[in-house]
Amino acid sequence: MAARGRTGPKSLKRKVGTRLPRKTLAVYCEGQRTEPEYLEALRREPLIRDVAAVDLTIETQGKGSVPLTLVKMAIAAKEKTDREQGEVDEFWCVFDVEWPRNHPGLTEALTLAARHGILVAVSNPCFELWLALHFNDHRRWLDNDGARRLRRTHDGQSDKGLAAQTYMTLRKAAADRARALEKWHAGNGTEFPHDNPSTGMHRLIASVTPPFDH
């Protein structure tokens, strides 16, 4: 008769580790305050910092930088990393299209980035559209002023900068809306830079987020 409460012999097999390899991103962004503050909050998120094991380096450039300048700087940094066998896995550029007057050299910047393996998150017309998508869907054309007004209707922010933690809890919804916008433009045959409104920030979010949280 078997003794009550006795359990079977313990397995001598060691559990397989589940820790993800650490991933390092370098992000070059155009904005001086709003984009860096958003990315800093993203970097501090425990789900990203600890679970997804992401190191995020944020590089901001001086006032007046244009997308082509950012892309060239990211290329130079990537080539230096490659030469020195550095540990940066992905190089990103975050910039705007701008309306009514587009940034100069946009197409050249995208072509150069693709040729050198630089990833881009482009917002059209500007980053404020991405912020507004955290709260609601939007499918009407916007210029920069319209995007800023739209964002203000949601968060009440009257100037640059943001209350970043407000956005962190809503970023998955924003990414879903951004993906839907991209699919909508593709279905309509609308091509860059006329895909206004749109934003590629959902791809950057996906790159730093664990697969189970997509």
PDB file of N, CA and C in Angstrom, residues 86-170:
ATOM      1  N   GLY A  86      30.622  46.362 -32.701  1.00  0.00           N
ATOM      2  CA  GLY A  86      29.811  46.855 -31.590  1.00  0.00           C
ATOM      3  C   GLY A  86      28.568  46.007 -31.387  1.00  0.00           C
ATOM      4  N   GLU A  87      27.754  46.424 -30.417  1.00  0.00           N
ATOM      5  CA  GLU A  87      26.640  45.581 -30.012  1.00  0.00           C
ATOM      6  C   GLU A  87      25.276  46.214 -30.283  1.00  0.00           C
ATOM      7  N   VAL A  88      25.199  47.112 -31.250  1.00  0.00           N
ATOM      8  CA  VAL A  88      23.900  47.689 -31.611  1.00  0.00           C
ATOM      9  C   VAL A  88      23.246  46.790 -32.659  1.00  0.00           C
ATOM     10  N   ASP A  89      22.032  46.320 -32.360  1.00  0.00           N
ATOM     11  CA  ASP A  89      21.351  45.395 -33.275  1.00  0.00           C
ATOM     12  C   ASP A  89      20.557  46.116 -34.366  1.00  0.00           C
ATOM     13  N   GLU A  90      19.956  47.256 -34.008  1.00  0.00           N
ATOM     14  CA  GLU A  90      19.120  47.971 -34.982  1.00  0.00           C
ATOM     15  C   GLU A  90      19.364  49.471 -34.870  1.00  0.00           C
ATOM     16  N   PHE A  91      19.429  50.123 -36.008  1.00  0.00           N
ATOM     17  CA  PHE A  91      19.512  51.586 -36.056  1.00  0.00           C
ATOM     18  C   PHE A  91      18.200  52.111 -36.646  1.00  0.00           C
ATOM     19  N   TRP A  92      17.591  53.075 -35.957  1.00  0.00           N
ATOM     20  CA  TRP A  92      16.304  53.639 -36.360  1.00  0.00           C
ATOM     21  C   TRP A  92      16.420  55.150 -36.543  1.00  0.00           C
ATOM     22  N   CYS A  93      15.623  55.679 -37.483  1.00  0.00           N
ATOM     23  CA  CYS A  93      15.433  57.124 -37.604  1.00  0.00           C
ATOM     24  C   CYS A  93      13.945  57.420 -37.457  1.00  0.00           C
ATOM     25  N   VAL A  94      13.621  58.402 -36.608  1.00  0.00           N
ATOM     26  CA  VAL A  94      12.236  58.822 -36.373  1.00  0.00           C
ATOM     27  C   VAL A  94      12.101  60.257 -36.871  1.00  0.00           C
ATOM     28  N   PHE A  95      11.291  60.460 -37.919  1.00  0.00           N
ATOM     29  CA  PHE A  95      11.133  61.833 -38.435  1.00  0.00           C
ATOM     30  C   PHE A  95       9.757  62.016 -39.065  1.00  0.00           C
ATOM     31  N   ASP A  96       9.458  63.274 -39.403  1.00  0.00           N
ATOM     32  CA  ASP A  96       8.147  63.656 -39.939  1.00  0.00           C
ATOM     33  C   ASP A  96       8.230  63.948 -41.432  1.00  0.00           C
ATOM     34  N   VAL A  97       7.058  63.938 -42.073  1.00  0.00           N
ATOM     35  CA  VAL A  97       6.954  64.375 -43.473  1.00  0.00           C
ATOM     36  C   VAL A  97       6.792  65.897 -43.524  1.00  0.00           C
ATOM     37  N   GLU A  98       5.918  66.435 -42.659  1.00  0.00           N
ATOM     38  CA  GLU A  98       5.566  67.858 -42.574  1.00  0.00           C
ATOM     39  C   GLU A  98       4.637  68.273 -43.720  1.00  0.00           C
ATOM     40  N   TRP A  99       3.559  68.930 -43.356  1.00  0.00           N
ATOM     41  CA  TRP A  99       2.636  69.584 -44.289  1.00  0.00           C
ATOM     42  C   TRP A  99       2.276  70.942 -43.720  1.00  0.00           C
ATOM     43  N   PRO A 100       2.087  71.995 -44.518  1.00  0.00           N
ATOM     44  CA  PRO A 100       1.938  71.952 -45.970  1.00  0.00           C
ATOM     45  C   PRO A 100       3.252  71.888 -46.741  1.00  0.00           C
ATOM     46  N   ARG A 101       4.388  72.107 -46.080  1.00  0.00           N
ATOM     47  CA  ARG A 101       5.644  72.078 -46.823  1.00  0.00           C
ATOM     48  C   ARG A 101       6.449  70.883 -46.362  1.00  0.00           C
ATOM     49  N   ASN A 102       6.604  69.895 -47.226  1.00  0.00           N
ATOM     50  CA  ASN A 102       7.318  68.665 -46.864  1.00  0.00           C
ATOM     51  C   ASN A 102       8.797  68.952 -46.608  1.00  0.00           C
ATOM     52  N   HIS A 103       9.387  68.105 -45.746  1.00  0.00           N
ATOM     53  CA  HIS A 103      10.841  68.156 -45.573  1.00  0.00           C
ATOM     54  C   HIS A 103      11.520  67.922 -46.931  1.00  0.00           C
ATOM     55  N   PRO A 104      12.626  68.587 -47.212  1.00  0.00           N
ATOM     56  CA  PRO A 104      13.369  68.298 -48.448  1.00  0.00           C
ATOM     57  C   PRO A 104      14.084  66.947 -48.350  1.00  0.00           C
ATOM     58  N   GLY A 105      14.236  66.277 -49.481  1.00  0.00           N
ATOM     59  CA  GLY A 105      15.039  65.044 -49.535  1.00  0.00           C
ATOM     60  C   GLY A 105      14.412  63.839 -48.877  1.00  0.00           C
ATOM     61  N   LEU A 106      13.079  63.824 -48.737  1.00  0.00           N
ATOM     62  CA  LEU A 106      12.425  62.691 -48.056  1.00  0.00           C
ATOM     63  C   LEU A 106      12.655  61.367 -48.790  1.00  0.00           C
ATOM     64  N   THR A 107      12.393  61.378 -50.095  1.00  0.00           N
ATOM     65  CA  THR A 107      12.537  60.136 -50.864  1.00  0.00           C
ATOM     66  C   THR A 107      13.978  59.657 -50.847  1.00  0.00           C
ATOM     67  N   GLU A 108      14.909  60.597 -50.961  1.00  0.00           N
ATOM     68  CA  GLU A 108      16.335  60.232 -50.932  1.00  0.00           C
ATOM     69  C   GLU A 108      16.703  59.636 -49.569  1.00  0.00           C
ATOM     70  N   ALA A 109      16.139  60.211 -48.508  1.00  0.00           N
ATOM     71  CA  ALA A 109      16.417  59.703 -47.157  1.00  0.00           C
ATOM     72  C   ALA A 109      15.914  58.267 -47.007  1.00  0.00           C
ATOM     73  N   LEU A 110      14.713  57.999 -47.496  1.00  0.00           N
ATOM     74  CA  LEU A 110      14.158  56.642 -47.379  1.00  0.00           C
ATOM     75  C   LEU A 110      14.952  55.642 -48.219  1.00  0.00           C
ATOM     76  N   THR A 111      15.328  56.064 -49.424  1.00  0.00           N
ATOM     77  CA  THR A 111      16.105  55.178 -50.298  1.00  0.00           C
ATOM     78  C   THR A 111      17.457  54.845 -49.670  1.00  0.00           C
ATOM     79  N   LEU A 112      18.105  55.871 -49.136  1.00  0.00           N
ATOM     80  CA  LEU A 112      19.426  55.682 -48.515  1.00  0.00           C
ATOM     81  C   LEU A 112      19.311  54.786 -47.276  1.00  0.00           C
ATOM     82  N   ALA A 113      18.271  55.010 -46.488  1.00  0.00           N
ATOM     83  CA  ALA A 113      18.081  54.196 -45.280  1.00  0.00           C
ATOM     84  C   ALA A 113      17.895  52.724 -45.650  1.00  0.00           C
ATOM     85  N   ALA A 114      17.047  52.465 -46.643  1.00  0.00           N
ATOM     86  CA  ALA A 114      16.794  51.078 -47.056  1.00  0.00           C
ATOM     87  C   ALA A 114      18.080  50.423 -47.566  1.00  0.00           C
ATOM     88  N   ARG A 115      18.891  51.183 -48.288  1.00  0.00           N
ATOM     89  CA  ARG A 115      20.122  50.636 -48.882  1.00  0.00           C
ATOM     90  C   ARG A 115      21.135  50.242 -47.812  1.00  0.00           C
ATOM     91  N   HIS A 116      21.103  50.951 -46.677  1.00  0.00           N
ATOM     92  CA  HIS A 116      22.109  50.716 -45.632  1.00  0.00           C
ATOM     93  C   HIS A 116      21.559  49.996 -44.406  1.00  0.00           C
ATOM     94  N   GLY A 117      20.338  49.513 -44.500  1.00  0.00           N
ATOM     95  CA  GLY A 117      19.782  48.747 -43.383  1.00  0.00           C
ATOM     96  C   GLY A 117      19.367  49.583 -42.191  1.00  0.00           C
ATOM     97  N   ILE A 118      19.040  50.856 -42.426  1.00  0.00           N
ATOM     98  CA  ILE A 118      18.545  51.728 -41.360  1.00  0.00           C
ATOM     99  C   ILE A 118      17.021  51.651 -41.363  1.00  0.00           C
ATOM    100  N   LEU A 119      16.426  51.380 -40.226  1.00  0.00           N
ATOM    101  CA  LEU A 119      14.972  51.288 -40.110  1.00  0.00           C
ATOM    102  C   LEU A 119      14.387  52.672 -39.847  1.00  0.00           C
ATOM    103  N   VAL A 120      13.188  52.914 -40.344  1.00  0.00           N
ATOM    104  CA  VAL A 120      12.595  54.254 -40.191  1.00  0.00           C
ATOM    105  C   VAL A 120      11.187  54.154 -39.621  1.00  0.00           C
ATOM    106  N   ALA A 121      10.822  55.173 -38.836  1.00  0.00           N
ATOM    107  CA  ALA A 121       9.452  55.343 -38.357  1.00  0.00           C
ATOM    108  C   ALA A 121       9.048  56.765 -38.749  1.00  0.00           C
ATOM    109  N   VAL A 122       8.326  56.883 -39.852  1.00  0.00           N
ATOM    110  CA  VAL A 122       7.977  58.192 -40.412  1.00  0.00           C
ATOM    111  C   VAL A 122       6.532  58.521 -40.076  1.00  0.00           C
ATOM    112  N   SER A 123       6.284  59.727 -39.555  1.00  0.00           N
ATOM    113  CA  SER A 123       4.928  60.168 -39.272  1.00  0.00           C
ATOM    114  C   SER A 123       4.522  61.237 -40.279  1.00  0.00           C
ATOM    115  N   ASN A 124       3.279  61.130 -40.744  1.00  0.00           N
ATOM    116  CA  ASN A 124       2.783  62.018 -41.797  1.00  0.00           C
ATOM    117  C   ASN A 124       1.435  62.599 -41.369  1.00  0.00           C
ATOM    118  N   PRO A 125       1.281  63.867 -40.964  1.00  0.00           N
ATOM    119  CA  PRO A 125       2.280  64.898 -41.215  1.00  0.00           C
ATOM    120  C   PRO A 125       3.388  64.974 -40.158  1.00  0.00           C
ATOM    121  N   CYS A 126       3.087  64.585 -38.892  1.00  0.00           N
ATOM    122  CA  CYS A 126       4.080  64.760 -37.844  1.00  0.00           C
ATOM    123  C   CYS A 126       3.781  63.840 -36.657  1.00  0.00           C
ATOM    124  N   PHE A 127       4.704  63.832 -35.700  1.00  0.00           N
ATOM    125  CA  PHE A 127       4.644  62.903 -34.564  1.00  0.00           C
ATOM    126  C   PHE A 127       3.360  63.060 -33.751  1.00  0.00           C
ATOM    127  N   GLU A 128       2.760  64.263 -33.785  1.00  0.00           N
ATOM    128  CA  GLU A 128       1.537  64.491 -33.012  1.00  0.00           C
ATOM    129  C   GLU A 128       0.403  63.572 -33.478  1.00  0.00           C
ATOM    130  N   LEU A 129       0.427  63.157 -34.744  1.00  0.00           N
ATOM    131  CA  LEU A 129      -0.592  62.194 -35.191  1.00  0.00           C
ATOM    132  C   LEU A 129      -0.453  60.896 -34.398  1.00  0.00           C
ATOM    133  N   TRP A 130       0.785  60.400 -34.244  1.00  0.00           N
ATOM    134  CA  TRP A 130       1.019  59.169 -33.470  1.00  0.00           C
ATOM    135  C   TRP A 130       0.491  59.332 -32.052  1.00  0.00           C
ATOM    136  N   LEU A 131       0.729  60.490 -31.451  1.00  0.00           N
ATOM    137  CA  LEU A 131       0.228  60.716 -30.091  1.00  0.00           C
ATOM    138  C   LEU A 131      -1.302  60.692 -30.075  1.00  0.00           C
ATOM    139  N   ALA A 132      -1.930  61.321 -31.051  1.00  0.00           N
ATOM    140  CA  ALA A 132      -3.402  61.365 -31.096  1.00  0.00           C
ATOM    141  C   ALA A 132      -3.998  59.968 -31.254  1.00  0.00           C
ATOM    142  N   LEU A 133      -3.295  59.080 -31.966  1.00  0.00           N
ATOM    143  CA  LEU A 133      -3.810  57.724 -32.182  1.00  0.00           C
ATOM    144  C   LEU A 133      -3.854  56.915 -30.879  1.00  0.00           C
ATOM    145  N   HIS A 134      -3.174  57.372 -29.845  1.00  0.00           N
ATOM    146  CA  HIS A 134      -3.277  56.687 -28.550  1.00  0.00           C
ATOM    147  C   HIS A 134      -4.698  56.804 -27.976  1.00  0.00           C
ATOM    148  N   PHE A 135      -5.435  57.808 -28.437  1.00  0.00           N
ATOM    149  CA  PHE A 135      -6.752  58.071 -27.860  1.00  0.00           C
ATOM    150  C   PHE A 135      -7.898  57.697 -28.805  1.00  0.00           C
ATOM    151  N   ASN A 136      -7.661  57.865 -30.113  1.00  0.00           N
ATOM    152  CA  ASN A 136      -8.759  57.634 -31.053  1.00  0.00           C
ATOM    153  C   ASN A 136      -8.226  57.419 -32.464  1.00  0.00           C
ATOM    154  N   ASP A 137      -9.066  56.820 -33.297  1.00  0.00           N
ATOM    155  CA  ASP A 137      -8.717  56.661 -34.711  1.00  0.00           C
ATOM    156  C   ASP A 137      -8.849  58.009 -35.418  1.00  0.00           C
ATOM    157  N   HIS A 138      -8.096  58.193 -36.507  1.00  0.00           N
ATOM    158  CA  HIS A 138      -8.230  59.420 -37.295  1.00  0.00           C
ATOM    159  C   HIS A 138      -7.868  59.107 -38.747  1.00  0.00           C
ATOM    160  N   ARG A 139      -8.739  59.524 -39.696  1.00  0.00           N
ATOM    161  CA  ARG A 139      -8.474  59.198 -41.106  1.00  0.00           C
ATOM    162  C   ARG A 139      -8.608  60.392 -42.041  1.00  0.00           C
ATOM    163  N   ARG A 140      -8.702  61.588 -41.507  1.00  0.00           N
ATOM    164  CA  ARG A 140      -8.795  62.757 -42.377  1.00  0.00           C
ATOM    165  C   ARG A 140      -7.420  63.400 -42.521  1.00  0.00           C
ATOM    166  N   TRP A 141      -7.168  63.972 -43.696  1.00  0.00           N
ATOM    167  CA  TRP A 141      -5.893  64.647 -43.987  1.00  0.00           C
ATOM    168  C   TRP A 141      -5.630  65.736 -42.948  1.00  0.00           C
ATOM    169  N   LEU A 142      -4.372  65.910 -42.584  1.00  0.00           N
ATOM    170  CA  LEU A 142      -3.989  66.905 -41.586  1.00  0.00           C
ATOM    171  C   LEU A 142      -2.740  67.650 -42.038  1.00  0.00           C
ATOM    172  N   ASP A 143      -2.669  68.936 -41.704  1.00  0.00           N
ATOM    173  CA  ASP A 143      -1.368  69.599 -41.763  1.00  0.00           C
ATOM    174  C   ASP A 143      -0.786  69.601 -40.345  1.00  0.00           C
ATOM    175  N   ASN A 144       0.407  70.162 -40.171  1.00  0.00           N
ATOM    176  CA  ASN A 144       1.049  70.122 -38.847  1.00  0.00           C
ATOM    177  C   ASN A 144       0.195  70.781 -37.772  1.00  0.00           C
ATOM    178  N   ASP A 145      -0.354  71.958 -38.089  1.00  0.00           N
ATOM    179  CA  ASP A 145      -1.163  72.667 -37.085  1.00  0.00           C
ATOM    180  C   ASP A 145      -2.399  71.842 -36.717  1.00  0.00           C
ATOM    181  N   GLY A 146      -3.007  71.206 -37.714  1.00  0.00           N
ATOM    182  CA  GLY A 146      -4.181  70.378 -37.453  1.00  0.00           C
ATOM    183  C   GLY A 146      -3.849  69.186 -36.570  1.00  0.00           C
ATOM    184  N   ALA A 147      -2.693  68.589 -36.794  1.00  0.00           N
ATOM    185  CA  ALA A 147      -2.279  67.444 -35.969  1.00  0.00           C
ATOM    186  C   ALA A 147      -2.026  67.882 -34.531  1.00  0.00           C
ATOM    187  N   ARG A 148      -1.441  69.059 -34.355  1.00  0.00           N
ATOM    188  CA  ARG A 148      -1.190  69.553 -32.985  1.00  0.00           C
ATOM    189  C   ARG A 148      -2.510  69.852 -32.277  1.00  0.00           C
ATOM    190  N   ARG A 149      -3.452  70.447 -33.017  1.00  0.00           N
ATOM    191  CA  ARG A 149      -4.761  70.725 -32.406  1.00  0.00           C
ATOM    192  C   ARG A 149      -5.459  69.424 -32.033  1.00  0.00           C
ATOM    193  N   LEU A 150      -5.362  68.421 -32.927  1.00  0.00           N
ATOM    194  CA  LEU A 150      -5.999  67.128 -32.666  1.00  0.00           C
ATOM    195  C   LEU A 150      -5.422  66.500 -31.397  1.00  0.00           C
ATOM    196  N   ARG A 151      -4.108  66.538 -31.294  1.00  0.00           N
ATOM    197  CA  ARG A 151      -3.450  65.979 -30.096  1.00  0.00           C
ATOM    198  C   ARG A 151      -3.903  66.726 -28.846  1.00  0.00           C
ATOM    199  N   ARG A 152      -3.995  68.074 -28.950  1.00  0.00           N
ATOM    200  CA  ARG A 152      -4.405  68.874 -27.774  1.00  0.00           C
ATOM    201  C   ARG A 152      -5.816  68.535 -27.315  1.00  0.00           C
ATOM    202  N   THR A 153      -6.701  68.176 -28.237  1.00  0.00           N
ATOM    203  CA  THR A 153      -8.072  67.835 -27.841  1.00  0.00           C
ATOM    204  C   THR A 153      -8.079  66.582 -26.955  1.00  0.00           C
ATOM    205  N   HIS A 154      -7.023  65.763 -27.068  1.00  0.00           N
ATOM    206  CA  HIS A 154      -6.974  64.528 -26.287  1.00  0.00           C
ATOM    207  C   HIS A 154      -6.232  64.676 -24.969  1.00  0.00           C
ATOM    208  N   ASP A 155      -5.089  65.393 -24.993  1.00  0.00           N
ATOM    209  CA  ASP A 155      -4.286  65.429 -23.755  1.00  0.00           C
ATOM    210  C   ASP A 155      -4.189  66.815 -23.128  1.00  0.00           C
ATOM    211  N   GLY A 156      -4.711  67.840 -23.820  1.00  0.00           N
ATOM    212  CA  GLY A 156      -4.707  69.181 -23.243  1.00  0.00           C
ATOM    213  C   GLY A 156      -3.346  69.838 -23.183  1.00  0.00           C
ATOM    214  N   GLN A 157      -2.320  69.215 -23.777  1.00  0.00           N
ATOM    215  CA  GLN A 157      -0.960  69.753 -23.744  1.00  0.00           C
ATOM    216  C   GLN A 157      -0.889  70.992 -24.630  1.00  0.00           C
ATOM    217  N   SER A 158      -0.441  72.105 -24.076  1.00  0.00           N
ATOM    218  CA  SER A 158      -0.456  73.359 -24.833  1.00  0.00           C
ATOM    219  C   SER A 158       0.870  73.660 -25.513  1.00  0.00           C
ATOM    220  N   ASP A 159       1.926  72.923 -25.175  1.00  0.00           N
ATOM    221  CA  ASP A 159       3.217  73.188 -25.798  1.00  0.00           C
ATOM    222  C   ASP A 159       3.919  71.865 -26.072  1.00  0.00           C
ATOM    223  N   LYS A 160       5.212  71.928 -26.351  1.00  0.00           N
ATOM    224  CA  LYS A 160       5.985  70.711 -26.603  1.00  0.00           C
ATOM    225  C   LYS A 160       6.088  69.874 -25.327  1.00  0.00           C
ATOM    226  N   GLY A 161       6.499  68.628 -25.493  1.00  0.00           N
ATOM    227  CA  GLY A 161       6.622  67.752 -24.339  1.00  0.00           C
ATOM    228  C   GLY A 161       5.319  67.010 -24.107  1.00  0.00           C
ATOM    229  N   LEU A 162       5.338  66.056 -23.166  1.00  0.00           N
ATOM    230  CA  LEU A 162       4.148  65.272 -22.904  1.00  0.00           C
ATOM    231  C   LEU A 162       4.228  64.600 -21.536  1.00  0.00           C
ATOM    232  N   ALA A 163       3.041  64.233 -21.029  1.00  0.00           N
ATOM    233  CA  ALA A 163       2.968  63.418 -19.817  1.00  0.00           C
ATOM    234  C   ALA A 163       3.085  61.971 -20.278  1.00  0.00           C
ATOM    235  N   ALA A 164       4.306  61.504 -20.348  1.00  0.00           N
ATOM    236  CA  ALA A 164       4.591  60.270 -21.074  1.00  0.00           C
ATOM    237  C   ALA A 164       3.858  59.051 -20.532  1.00  0.00           C
ATOM    238  N   GLN A 165       3.709  58.959 -19.211  1.00  0.00           N
ATOM    239  CA  GLN A 165       3.078  57.757 -18.658  1.00  0.00           C
ATOM    240  C   GLN A 165       1.635  57.601 -19.121  1.00  0.00           C
ATOM    241  N   THR A 166       0.978  58.718 -19.425  1.00  0.00           N
ATOM    242  CA  THR A 166      -0.383  58.648 -19.967  1.00  0.00           C
ATOM    243  C   THR A 166      -0.385  57.831 -21.246  1.00  0.00           C
ATOM    244  N   TYR A 167       0.671  58.011 -22.023  1.00  0.00           N
ATOM    245  CA  TYR A 167       0.734  57.350 -23.332  1.00  0.00           C
ATOM    246  C   TYR A 167       1.158  55.887 -23.248  1.00  0.00           C
ATOM    247  N   MET A 168       1.975  55.560 -22.262  1.00  0.00           N
ATOM    248  CA  MET A 168       2.524  54.211 -22.229  1.00  0.00           C
ATOM    249  C   MET A 168       1.435  53.141 -22.115  1.00  0.00           C
ATOM    250  N   THR A 169       0.386  53.440 -21.347  1.00  0.00           N
ATOM    251  CA  THR A 169      -0.670  52.439 -21.168  1.00  0.00           C
ATOM    252  C   THR A 169      -1.543  52.301 -22.415  1.00  0.00           C
ATOM    253  N   LEU A 170      -1.419  53.257 -23.348  1.00  0.00           N
ATOM    254  CA  LEU A 170      -2.281  53.264 -24.536  1.00  0.00           C
ATOM    255  C   LEU A 170      -1.517  52.922 -25.819  1.00  0.00           C
TER     256      LEU A 170
END
